[in-house]
Coordinates of C-alpha atoms in Angstrom, one line a residue:
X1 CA -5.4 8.9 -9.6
X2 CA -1.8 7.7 -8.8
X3 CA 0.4 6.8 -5.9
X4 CA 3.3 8.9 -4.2
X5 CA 6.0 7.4 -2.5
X6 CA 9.3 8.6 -0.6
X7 CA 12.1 6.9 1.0
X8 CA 14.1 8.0 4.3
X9 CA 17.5 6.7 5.3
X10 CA 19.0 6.8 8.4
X11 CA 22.5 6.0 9.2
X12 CA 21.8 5.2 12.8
X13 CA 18.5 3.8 14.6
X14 CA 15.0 4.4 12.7
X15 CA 13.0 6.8 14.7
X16 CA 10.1 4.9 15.9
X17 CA 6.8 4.8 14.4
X18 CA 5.1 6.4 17.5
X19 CA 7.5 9.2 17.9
X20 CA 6.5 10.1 14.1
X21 CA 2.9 9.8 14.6
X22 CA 3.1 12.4 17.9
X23 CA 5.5 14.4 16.1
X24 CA 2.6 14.9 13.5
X25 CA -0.1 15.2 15.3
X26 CA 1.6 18.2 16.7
X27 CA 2.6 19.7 13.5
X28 CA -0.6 19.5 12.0
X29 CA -2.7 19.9 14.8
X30 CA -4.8 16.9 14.5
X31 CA -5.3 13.3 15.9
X32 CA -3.3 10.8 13.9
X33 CA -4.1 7.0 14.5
X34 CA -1.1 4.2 14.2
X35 CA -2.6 0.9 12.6
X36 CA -1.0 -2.7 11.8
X37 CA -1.5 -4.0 8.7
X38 CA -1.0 -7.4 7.6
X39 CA 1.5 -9.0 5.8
X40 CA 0.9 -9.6 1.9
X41 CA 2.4 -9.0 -1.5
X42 CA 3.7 -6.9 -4.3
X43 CA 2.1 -8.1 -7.8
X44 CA 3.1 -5.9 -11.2
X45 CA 0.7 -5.9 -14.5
X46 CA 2.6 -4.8 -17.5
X47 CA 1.0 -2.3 -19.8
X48 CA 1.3 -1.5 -23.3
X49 CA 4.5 1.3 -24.0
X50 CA 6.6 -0.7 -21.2
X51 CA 4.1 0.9 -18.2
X52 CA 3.7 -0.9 -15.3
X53 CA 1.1 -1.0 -12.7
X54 CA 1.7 -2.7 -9.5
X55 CA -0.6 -3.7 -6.7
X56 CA -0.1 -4.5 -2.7
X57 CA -2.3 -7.4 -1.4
X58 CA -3.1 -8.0 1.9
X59 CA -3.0 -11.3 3.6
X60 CA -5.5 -12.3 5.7
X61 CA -6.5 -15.6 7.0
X62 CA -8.6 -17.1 4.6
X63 CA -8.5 -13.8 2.3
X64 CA -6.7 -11.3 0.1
X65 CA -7.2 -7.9 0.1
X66 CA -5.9 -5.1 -2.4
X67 CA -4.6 -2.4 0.0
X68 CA -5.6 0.6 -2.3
X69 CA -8.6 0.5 -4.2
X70 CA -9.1 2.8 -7.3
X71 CA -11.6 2.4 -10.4
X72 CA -9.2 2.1 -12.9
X73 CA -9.6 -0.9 -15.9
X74 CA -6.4 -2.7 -14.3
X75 CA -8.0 -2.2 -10.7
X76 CA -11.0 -3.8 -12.3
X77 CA -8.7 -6.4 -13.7
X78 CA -7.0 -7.6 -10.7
X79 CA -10.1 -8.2 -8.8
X80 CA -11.8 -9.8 -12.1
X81 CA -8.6 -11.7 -11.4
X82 CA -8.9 -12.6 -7.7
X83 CA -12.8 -13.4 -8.3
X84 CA -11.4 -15.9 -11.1
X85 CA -8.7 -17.5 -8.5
X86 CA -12.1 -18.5 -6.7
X87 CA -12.5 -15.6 -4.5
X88 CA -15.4 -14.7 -2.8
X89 CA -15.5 -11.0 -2.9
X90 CA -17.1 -8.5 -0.2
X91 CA -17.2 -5.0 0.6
X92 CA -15.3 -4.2 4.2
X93 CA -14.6 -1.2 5.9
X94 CA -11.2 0.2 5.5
X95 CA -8.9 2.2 8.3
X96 CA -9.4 5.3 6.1
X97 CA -13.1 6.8 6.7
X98 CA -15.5 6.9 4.5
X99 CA -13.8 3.7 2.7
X100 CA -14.3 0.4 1.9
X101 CA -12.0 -2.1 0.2
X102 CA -12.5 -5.5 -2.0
X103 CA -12.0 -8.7 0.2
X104 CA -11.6 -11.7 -1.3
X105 CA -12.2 -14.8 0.7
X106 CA -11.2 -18.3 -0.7
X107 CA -12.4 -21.9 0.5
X108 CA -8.9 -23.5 0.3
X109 CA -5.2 -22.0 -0.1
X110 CA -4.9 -18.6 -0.9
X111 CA -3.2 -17.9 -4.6
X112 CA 0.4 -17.4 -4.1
X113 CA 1.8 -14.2 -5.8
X114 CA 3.1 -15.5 -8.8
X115 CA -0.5 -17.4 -9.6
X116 CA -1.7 -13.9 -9.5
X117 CA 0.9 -12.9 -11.2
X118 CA 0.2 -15.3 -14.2
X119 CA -2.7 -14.6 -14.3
X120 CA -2.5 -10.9 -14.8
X121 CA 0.4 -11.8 -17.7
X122 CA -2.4 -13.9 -19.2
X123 CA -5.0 -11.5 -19.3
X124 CA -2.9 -8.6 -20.5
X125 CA -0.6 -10.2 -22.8
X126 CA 2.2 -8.3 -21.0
X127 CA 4.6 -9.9 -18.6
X128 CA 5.7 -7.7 -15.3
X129 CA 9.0 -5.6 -15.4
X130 CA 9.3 -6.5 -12.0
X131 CA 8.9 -9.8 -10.1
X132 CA 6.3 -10.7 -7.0
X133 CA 7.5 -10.6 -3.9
X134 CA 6.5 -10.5 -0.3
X135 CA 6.2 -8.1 2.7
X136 CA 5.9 -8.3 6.2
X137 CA 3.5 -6.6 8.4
X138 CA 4.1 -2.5 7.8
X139 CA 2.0 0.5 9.6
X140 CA -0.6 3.0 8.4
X141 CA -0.9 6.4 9.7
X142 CA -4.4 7.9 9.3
X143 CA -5.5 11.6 10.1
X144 CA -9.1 11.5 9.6
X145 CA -9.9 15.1 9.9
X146 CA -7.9 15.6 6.9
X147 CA -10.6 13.2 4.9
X148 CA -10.0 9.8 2.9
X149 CA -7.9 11.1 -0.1
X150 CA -5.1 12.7 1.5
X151 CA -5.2 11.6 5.2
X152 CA -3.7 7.9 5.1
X153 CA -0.1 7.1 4.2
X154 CA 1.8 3.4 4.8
X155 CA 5.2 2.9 6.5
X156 CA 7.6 0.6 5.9
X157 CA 11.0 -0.2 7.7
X158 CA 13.3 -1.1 5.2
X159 CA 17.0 -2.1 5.5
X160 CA 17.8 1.5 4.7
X161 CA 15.8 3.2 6.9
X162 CA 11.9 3.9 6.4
X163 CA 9.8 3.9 2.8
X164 CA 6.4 6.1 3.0
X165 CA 3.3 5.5 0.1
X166 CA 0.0 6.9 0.3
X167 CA -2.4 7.4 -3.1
X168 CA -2.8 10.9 -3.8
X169 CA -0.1 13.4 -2.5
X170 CA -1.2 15.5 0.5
X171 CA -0.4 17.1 3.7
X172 CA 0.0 14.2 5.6
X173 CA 2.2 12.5 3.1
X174 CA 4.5 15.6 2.8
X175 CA 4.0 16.6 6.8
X176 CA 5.5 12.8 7.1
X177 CA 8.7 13.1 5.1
X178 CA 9.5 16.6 6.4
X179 CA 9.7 15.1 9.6
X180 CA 11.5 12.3 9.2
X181 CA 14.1 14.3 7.7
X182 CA 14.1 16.8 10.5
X183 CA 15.0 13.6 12.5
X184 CA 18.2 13.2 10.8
X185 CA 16.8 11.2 7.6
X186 CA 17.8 12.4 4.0
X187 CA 15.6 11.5 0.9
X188 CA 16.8 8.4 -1.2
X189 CA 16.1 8.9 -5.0
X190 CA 16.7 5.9 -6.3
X191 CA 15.4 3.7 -3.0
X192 CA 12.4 2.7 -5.2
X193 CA 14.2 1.5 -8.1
X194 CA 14.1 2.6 -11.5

């Protein structure tokens, strides 16, 4: 199961996240809910044949959270990982239905991204093509009536204008980059790097 993920620019203002939430809602003819999510970090595991898997983590007070959660040996990894670190893990409920995500709680400090990071290199033998870093606080749009696969995708304002990601590809994912475009955003190909 993997990832998709599309970036819109703008050359003016970035239409808001409501508008785009309504605007879908409309076009697919079914509630769609607007949710925060916290701040956190981007952590890569290299692979064997140069392949890289990367993870977003969730910060929470007190915890870390990995936003998506497959069942996948590096999945497994990263929260062998986190449980190593000295989480506590537990099963929560996620925004998407039918869901629930890893939480790791910690005593102390949380693990900064490049403990994680070092950790991962340690265990795999492979060092990350791409370095930690950190993101703010994005958005989530969920439209439960199209069920947990294909009915959650994550927004992100970037200085170029606004970068989608949901797990597998679906209506919602596609619905959301149509409009965006139809807003006066085009496609950027090479917004994600290489």
């Amino acid at each position: 199961m993997g990832f998709a993920a599309c970036c819109i620019g703008f050359e003016g203002a970035v239409p808001s996240f409501e508008m785009l939430r309504d605007m879908l809602a409309e076009r697919l003819g079914t509630p769609i809910d607007l949710l925060e999510t916290p701040p956190g970090f981007w952590v890569g595991m290299g692979l064997s044949r140069g392949r890289l898997r990367g993870f977003s983590i969730l910060r929470l007070e007190h915890a870390l959270e990995p936003e998506w959660d497959f069942e996948t040996p590096a999945d497994e990894l990263l929260l062998q990982v986190l449980a190593e670190l000295g989480g506590r893990r537990e099963l929560v409920n996620s925004p998407a239905p039918r869901r629930v995500r890893n939480r790791f709680y910690f005593a102390g400090a949380l693990p900064t991204p490049a403990q994680v990071e070092a950790r991962l290199t340690l265990a795999t033998g492979i060092a990350s093509s791409k370095p930690a870093y950190e993101f703010p606080m994005d958005h989530v749009l969920c439209a439960p009536m199209l069920g947990s696969e294909y009915g959650v995708v994550s927004l992100s304002v970037e200085p170029y204008g606004i970068c989608l990601t949901t797990g597998p590809d679906g209506a919602l994912f596609t619905e959301a980059c149509s409009a965006l475009e139809s807003l006066g955003g085009r496609e950027l190909e090479d917004a994600l790097g290489p």
